[in-house]
Short mmCIF file of C-alpha atoms and ligand atoms in Angstrom, two decimals:
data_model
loop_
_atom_site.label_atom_id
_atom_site.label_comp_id
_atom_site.label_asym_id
_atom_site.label_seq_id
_atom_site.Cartn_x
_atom_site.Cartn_y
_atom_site.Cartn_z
CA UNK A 25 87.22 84.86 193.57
CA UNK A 26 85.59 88.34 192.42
CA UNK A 27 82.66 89.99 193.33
CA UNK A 28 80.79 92.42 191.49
CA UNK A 29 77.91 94.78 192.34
CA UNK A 30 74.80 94.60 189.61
CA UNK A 31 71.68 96.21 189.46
CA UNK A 32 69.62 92.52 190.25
CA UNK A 33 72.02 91.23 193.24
CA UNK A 34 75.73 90.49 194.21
CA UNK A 35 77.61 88.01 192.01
CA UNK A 36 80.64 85.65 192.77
CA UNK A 37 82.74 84.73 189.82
CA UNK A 38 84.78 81.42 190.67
CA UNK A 39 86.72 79.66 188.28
CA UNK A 40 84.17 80.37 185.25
CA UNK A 41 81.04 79.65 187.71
CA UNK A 42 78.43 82.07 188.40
CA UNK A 43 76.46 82.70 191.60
CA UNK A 44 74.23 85.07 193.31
CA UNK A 45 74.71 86.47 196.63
CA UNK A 46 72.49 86.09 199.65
CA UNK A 47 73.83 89.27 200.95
CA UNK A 48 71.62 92.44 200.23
CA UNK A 49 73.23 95.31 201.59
CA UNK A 50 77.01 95.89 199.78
CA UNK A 51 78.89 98.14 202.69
CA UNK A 52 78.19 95.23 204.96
CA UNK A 53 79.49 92.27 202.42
CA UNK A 54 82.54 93.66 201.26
CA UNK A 55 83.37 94.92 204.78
CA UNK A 56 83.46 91.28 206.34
CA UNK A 57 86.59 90.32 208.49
CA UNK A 58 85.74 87.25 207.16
CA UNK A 59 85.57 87.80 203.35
CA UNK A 60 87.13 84.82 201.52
CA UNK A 61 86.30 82.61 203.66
CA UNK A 62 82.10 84.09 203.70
CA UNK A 63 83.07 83.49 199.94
CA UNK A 64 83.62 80.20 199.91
CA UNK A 65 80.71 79.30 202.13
CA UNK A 66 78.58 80.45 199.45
CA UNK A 67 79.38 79.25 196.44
CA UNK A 68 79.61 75.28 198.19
CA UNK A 69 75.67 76.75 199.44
CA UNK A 70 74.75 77.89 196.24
CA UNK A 71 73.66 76.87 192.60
CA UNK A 72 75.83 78.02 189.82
CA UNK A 73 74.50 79.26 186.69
CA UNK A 74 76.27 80.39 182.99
CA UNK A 75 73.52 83.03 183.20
CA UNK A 76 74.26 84.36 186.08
CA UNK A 77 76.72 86.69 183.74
CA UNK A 78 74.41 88.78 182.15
CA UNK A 79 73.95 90.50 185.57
CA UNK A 80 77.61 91.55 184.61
CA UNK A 81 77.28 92.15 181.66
CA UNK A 82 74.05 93.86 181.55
CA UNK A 83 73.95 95.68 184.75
CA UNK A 84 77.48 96.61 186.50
CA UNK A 85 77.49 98.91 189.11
CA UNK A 86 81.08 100.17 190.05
CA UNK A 87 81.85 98.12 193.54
CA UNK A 88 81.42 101.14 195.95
CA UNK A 89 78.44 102.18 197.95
CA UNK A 90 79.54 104.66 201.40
CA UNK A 91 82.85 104.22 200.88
CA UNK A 92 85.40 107.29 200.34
CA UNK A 93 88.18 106.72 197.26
CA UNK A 94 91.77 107.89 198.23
CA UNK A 95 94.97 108.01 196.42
CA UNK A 96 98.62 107.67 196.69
CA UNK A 97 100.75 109.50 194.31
CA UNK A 98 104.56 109.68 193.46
CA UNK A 99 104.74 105.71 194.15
CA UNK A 100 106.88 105.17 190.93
CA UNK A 101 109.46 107.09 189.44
CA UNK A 102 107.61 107.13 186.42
CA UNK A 103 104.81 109.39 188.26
CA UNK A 104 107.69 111.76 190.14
CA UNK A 105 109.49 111.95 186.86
CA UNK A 106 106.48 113.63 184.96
CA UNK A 107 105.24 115.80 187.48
CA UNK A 108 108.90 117.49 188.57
CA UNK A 109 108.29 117.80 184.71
CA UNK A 110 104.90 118.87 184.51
CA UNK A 111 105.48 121.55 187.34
CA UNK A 112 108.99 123.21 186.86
CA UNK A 113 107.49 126.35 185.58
CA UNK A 114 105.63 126.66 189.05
CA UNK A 115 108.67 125.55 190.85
CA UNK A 116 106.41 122.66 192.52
CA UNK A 117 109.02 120.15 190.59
CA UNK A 118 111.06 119.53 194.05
CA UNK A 119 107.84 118.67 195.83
CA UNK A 120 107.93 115.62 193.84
CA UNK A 121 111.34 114.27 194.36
CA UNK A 122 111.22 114.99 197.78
CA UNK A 123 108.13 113.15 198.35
CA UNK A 124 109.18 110.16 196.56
CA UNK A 125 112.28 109.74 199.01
CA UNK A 126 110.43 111.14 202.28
CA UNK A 127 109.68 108.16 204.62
CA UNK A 128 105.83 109.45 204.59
CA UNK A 129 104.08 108.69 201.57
CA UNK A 130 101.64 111.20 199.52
CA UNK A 131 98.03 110.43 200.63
CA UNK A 132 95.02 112.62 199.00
CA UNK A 133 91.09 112.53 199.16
CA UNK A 134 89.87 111.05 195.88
CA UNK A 135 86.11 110.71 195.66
CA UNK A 136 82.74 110.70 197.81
CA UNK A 137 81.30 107.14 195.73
CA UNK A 138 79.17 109.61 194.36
CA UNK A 139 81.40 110.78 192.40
CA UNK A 140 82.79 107.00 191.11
CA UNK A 141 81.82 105.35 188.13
CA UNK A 142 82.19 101.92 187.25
CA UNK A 143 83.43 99.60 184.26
CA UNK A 144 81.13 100.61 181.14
CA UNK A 145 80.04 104.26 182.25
CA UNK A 146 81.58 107.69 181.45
CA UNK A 147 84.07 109.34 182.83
CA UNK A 148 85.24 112.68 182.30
CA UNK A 149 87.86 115.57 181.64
CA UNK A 150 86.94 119.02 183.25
CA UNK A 151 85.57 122.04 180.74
CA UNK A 152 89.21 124.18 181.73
CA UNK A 153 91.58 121.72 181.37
CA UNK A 154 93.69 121.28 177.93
CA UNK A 155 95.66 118.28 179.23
CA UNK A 156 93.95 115.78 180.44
CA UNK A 157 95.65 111.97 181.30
CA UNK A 158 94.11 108.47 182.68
CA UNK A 159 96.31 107.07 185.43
CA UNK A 160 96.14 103.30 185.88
CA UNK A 161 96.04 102.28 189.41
CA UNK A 162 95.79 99.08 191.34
CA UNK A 163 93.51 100.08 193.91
CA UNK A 164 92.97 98.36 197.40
CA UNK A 165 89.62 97.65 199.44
CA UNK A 166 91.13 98.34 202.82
CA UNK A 167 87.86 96.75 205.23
CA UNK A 168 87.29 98.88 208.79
CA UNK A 169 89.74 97.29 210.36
CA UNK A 170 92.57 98.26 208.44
CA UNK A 171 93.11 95.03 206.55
CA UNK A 172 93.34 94.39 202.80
CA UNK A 173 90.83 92.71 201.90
CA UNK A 174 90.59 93.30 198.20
CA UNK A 175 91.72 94.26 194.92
CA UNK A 176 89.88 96.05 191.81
CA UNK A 177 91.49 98.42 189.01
CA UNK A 178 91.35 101.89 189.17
CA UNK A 179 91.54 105.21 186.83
CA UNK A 180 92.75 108.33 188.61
CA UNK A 181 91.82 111.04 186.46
CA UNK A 182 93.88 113.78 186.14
CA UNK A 183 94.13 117.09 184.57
CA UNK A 184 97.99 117.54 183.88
CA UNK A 185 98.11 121.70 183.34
CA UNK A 186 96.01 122.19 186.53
CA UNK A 187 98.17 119.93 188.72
CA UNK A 188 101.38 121.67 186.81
CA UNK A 189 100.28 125.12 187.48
CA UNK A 190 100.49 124.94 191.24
CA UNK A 191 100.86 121.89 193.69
CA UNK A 192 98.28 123.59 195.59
CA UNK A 193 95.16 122.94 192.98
CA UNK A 194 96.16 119.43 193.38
CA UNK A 195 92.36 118.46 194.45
CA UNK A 196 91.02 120.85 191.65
CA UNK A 197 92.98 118.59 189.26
CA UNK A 198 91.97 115.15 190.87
CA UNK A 199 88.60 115.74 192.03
CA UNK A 200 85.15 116.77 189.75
CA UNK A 201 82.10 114.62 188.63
CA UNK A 202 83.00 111.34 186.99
CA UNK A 203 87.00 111.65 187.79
CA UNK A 204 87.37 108.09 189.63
CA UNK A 205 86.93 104.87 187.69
CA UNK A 206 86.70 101.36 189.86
CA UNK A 207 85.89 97.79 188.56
CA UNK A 208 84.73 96.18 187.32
CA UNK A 209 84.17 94.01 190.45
CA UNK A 210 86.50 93.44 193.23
CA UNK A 211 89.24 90.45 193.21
CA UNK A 212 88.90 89.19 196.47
CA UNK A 213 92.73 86.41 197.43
CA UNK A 214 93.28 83.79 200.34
CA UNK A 215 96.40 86.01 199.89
CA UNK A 216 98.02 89.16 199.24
CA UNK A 217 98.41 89.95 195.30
CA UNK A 218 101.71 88.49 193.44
CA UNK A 219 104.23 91.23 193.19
CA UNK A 220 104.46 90.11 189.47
CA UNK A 221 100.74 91.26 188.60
CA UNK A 222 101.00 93.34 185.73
CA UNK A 223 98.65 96.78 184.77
CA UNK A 224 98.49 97.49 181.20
CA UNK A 225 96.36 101.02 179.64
CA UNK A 226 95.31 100.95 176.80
CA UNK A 227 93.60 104.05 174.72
CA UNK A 228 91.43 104.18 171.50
CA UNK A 229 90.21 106.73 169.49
CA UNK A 230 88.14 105.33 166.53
CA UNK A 231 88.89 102.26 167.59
CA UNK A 232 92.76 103.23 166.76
CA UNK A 233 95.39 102.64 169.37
CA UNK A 234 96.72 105.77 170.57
CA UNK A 235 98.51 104.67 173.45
CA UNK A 236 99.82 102.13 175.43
CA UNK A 237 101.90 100.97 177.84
CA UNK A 238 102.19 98.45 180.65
CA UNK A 239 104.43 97.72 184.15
CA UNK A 240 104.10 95.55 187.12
CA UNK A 241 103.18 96.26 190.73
CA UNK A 242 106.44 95.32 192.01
CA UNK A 243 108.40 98.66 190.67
CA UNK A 244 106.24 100.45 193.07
CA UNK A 245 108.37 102.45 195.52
CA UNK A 246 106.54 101.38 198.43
CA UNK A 247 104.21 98.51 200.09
CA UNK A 248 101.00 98.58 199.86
CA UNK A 249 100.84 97.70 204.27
CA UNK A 250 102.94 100.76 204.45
CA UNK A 251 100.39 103.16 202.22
CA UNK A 252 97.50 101.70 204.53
CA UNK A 253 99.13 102.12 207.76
CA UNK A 254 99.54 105.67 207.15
CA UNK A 255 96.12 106.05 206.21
CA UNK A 256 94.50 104.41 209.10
CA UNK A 257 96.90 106.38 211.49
CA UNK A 258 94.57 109.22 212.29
CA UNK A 259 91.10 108.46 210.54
CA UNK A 260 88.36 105.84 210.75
CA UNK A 261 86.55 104.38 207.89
CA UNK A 262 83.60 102.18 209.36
CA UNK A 263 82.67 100.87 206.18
CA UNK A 264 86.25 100.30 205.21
CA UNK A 265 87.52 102.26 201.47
CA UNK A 266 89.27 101.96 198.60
CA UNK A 267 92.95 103.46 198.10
CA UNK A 268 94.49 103.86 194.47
CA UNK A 269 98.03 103.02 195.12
CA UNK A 270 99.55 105.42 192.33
CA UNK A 271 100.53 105.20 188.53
CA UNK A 272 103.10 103.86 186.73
CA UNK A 273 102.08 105.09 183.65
CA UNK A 274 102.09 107.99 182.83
CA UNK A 275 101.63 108.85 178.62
CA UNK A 276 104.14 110.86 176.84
CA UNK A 277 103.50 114.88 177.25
CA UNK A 278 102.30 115.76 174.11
CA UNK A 279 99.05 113.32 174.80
CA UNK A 280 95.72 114.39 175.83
CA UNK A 281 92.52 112.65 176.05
CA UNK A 282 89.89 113.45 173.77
CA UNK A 283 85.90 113.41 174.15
CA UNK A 284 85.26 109.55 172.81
CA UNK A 285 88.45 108.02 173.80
CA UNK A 286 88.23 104.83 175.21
CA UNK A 287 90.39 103.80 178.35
CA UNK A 288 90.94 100.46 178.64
CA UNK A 289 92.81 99.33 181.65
CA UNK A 290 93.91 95.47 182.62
CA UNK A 291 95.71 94.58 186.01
CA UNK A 292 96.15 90.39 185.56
CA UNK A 293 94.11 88.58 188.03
CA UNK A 294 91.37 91.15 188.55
CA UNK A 295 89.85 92.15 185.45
CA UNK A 296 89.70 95.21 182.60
CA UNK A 297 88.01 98.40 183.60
CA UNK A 298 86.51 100.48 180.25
CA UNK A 299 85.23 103.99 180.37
CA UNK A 300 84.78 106.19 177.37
CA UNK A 301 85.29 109.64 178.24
CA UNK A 302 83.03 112.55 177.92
CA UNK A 303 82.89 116.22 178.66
CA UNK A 304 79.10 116.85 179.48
O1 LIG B 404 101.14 114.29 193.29
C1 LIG B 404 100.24 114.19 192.58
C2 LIG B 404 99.43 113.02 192.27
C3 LIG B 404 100.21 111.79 192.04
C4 LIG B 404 99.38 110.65 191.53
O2 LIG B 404 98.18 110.69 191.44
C5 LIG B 404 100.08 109.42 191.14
O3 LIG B 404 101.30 109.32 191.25
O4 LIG B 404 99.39 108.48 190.73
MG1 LIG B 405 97.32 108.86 190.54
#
């Protein structure tokens, strides 16, 4: 089942069927114990309607409301391969490998949700950066009690040179208006996700493929239980959050995104997430 936040209401997507939320207020919804099941109650309550999609399609909201974005990084070797790349000049490159074997993962403060954009909307590469990347994430809605309750696709923007110069600007290079993508709505299991699920980027300029690549969840370096453990260890989130679990993908290092591009981003099962990028 998915939900997805609109501008008229809260709809469930079930096997091609349609339906509109009785729930009004979206920290308290998605943070249910009780989620599936509170799903499934509804849509046996309520009527189903073909319409109902034109909330979607005419007025997504990314999925968020008070709750922070964080990421994990160096989950795949892909990711520690291109920043021990990306950073040897600074000498940051053994930062990398090390953290990929260390028993602790990398954890790091995304986004306030005011900072988030959803499926359809903008986002953006900073004014002094020259290298500028998407990263493709699968990216967990962790509820306030620590469980996964969730799935929806995520872009980690990232600004390549800045991270490369020095570890240290890290949040300089991950965090600025419009730098953290979610949607569009949030897959919602009677289970945890197949380790098979697949996340595929796509980019377009003019319409023109410029890059693209695809891998599956299951070459990530660590589980996701162990990511949210670590998380949850010293810090509260009382309307539960979202965690991007890291790329896979990273494109080759003569790329750069350009004002117009479109990102296009599919992880099987949940849904595509498409932002064109800008530079206001
Ligand atoms: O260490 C820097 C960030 C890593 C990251 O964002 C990723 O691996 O996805
Ligand atoms: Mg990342």
């Amino acid at each position: 089942m998915k939900i997805y936040k609109t501008l008229q209401g809260f709809v469930i997507e079930h096997e091609g069927y349609y339906y509109i939320s009785r729930h009004t207020d979206w920290d308290t919804f998605i943070n249910r114990e009780d989620l599936f099941f509170e799903l499934q109650r509804e849509i046996q309550l309520l009527p189903a309607a073909a319409e109902y999609k034109s909330l979607i399609d005419n007025g997504l909201l990314a999925p968020i409301q008070s709750q922070e974005v964080w990421a994990s990084g160096v989950t795949y070797l892909r990711s520690r391969n291109a920043r021990m790349e990306e950073s040897k000049g600074a000498g940051g490159d053994n930062f990398y490998d090390r953290v990929y074997d260390a028993e602790r993962p990398e954890l790091f403060f995304k986004s306030t949700p005011q900072r988030v954009v959803g499926s359809g909307q903008a986002v953006r590469i900073r004014k002094d950066s020259k290298w500028n990347v998407p990263e493709p994430e699968l990216t967990l809605f962790i509820n306030s009690k620590g469980q996964i309750s969730g799935y929806t696709v995520g872009n980690d923007m990232s600004s390549r040179d800045i991270e490369g110069e020095n570890p240290l600007y890290l949040p300089q290079a991950k965090t600025y208006d419009k730098s953290a993508a979610i949607g569009p709505g949030i897959a919602v299991f009677d289970s945890t996700i197949d380790e098979n699920t697949k996340i595929n980027l796509e980019i377009l300029r003019f319409d023109i493929p410029m890059f693209s690549d695809s891998i599956e969840i299951n070459r990530m370096k660590r589980k996701h239980s162990d990511l949210v453990e670590y998380l949850f260890r010293e810090m509260s989130f009382p309307n539960g959050c979202f965690l991007m679990t890291g790329t896979g993908i990273v494109p080759h290092d003569d790329f750069t995104l350009e004002v117009g591009d479109v990102v296009k981003i599919t992880i099987d099962g949940i849904g595509t997430l498409v932002n064109t990028v800008e530079m206001k």
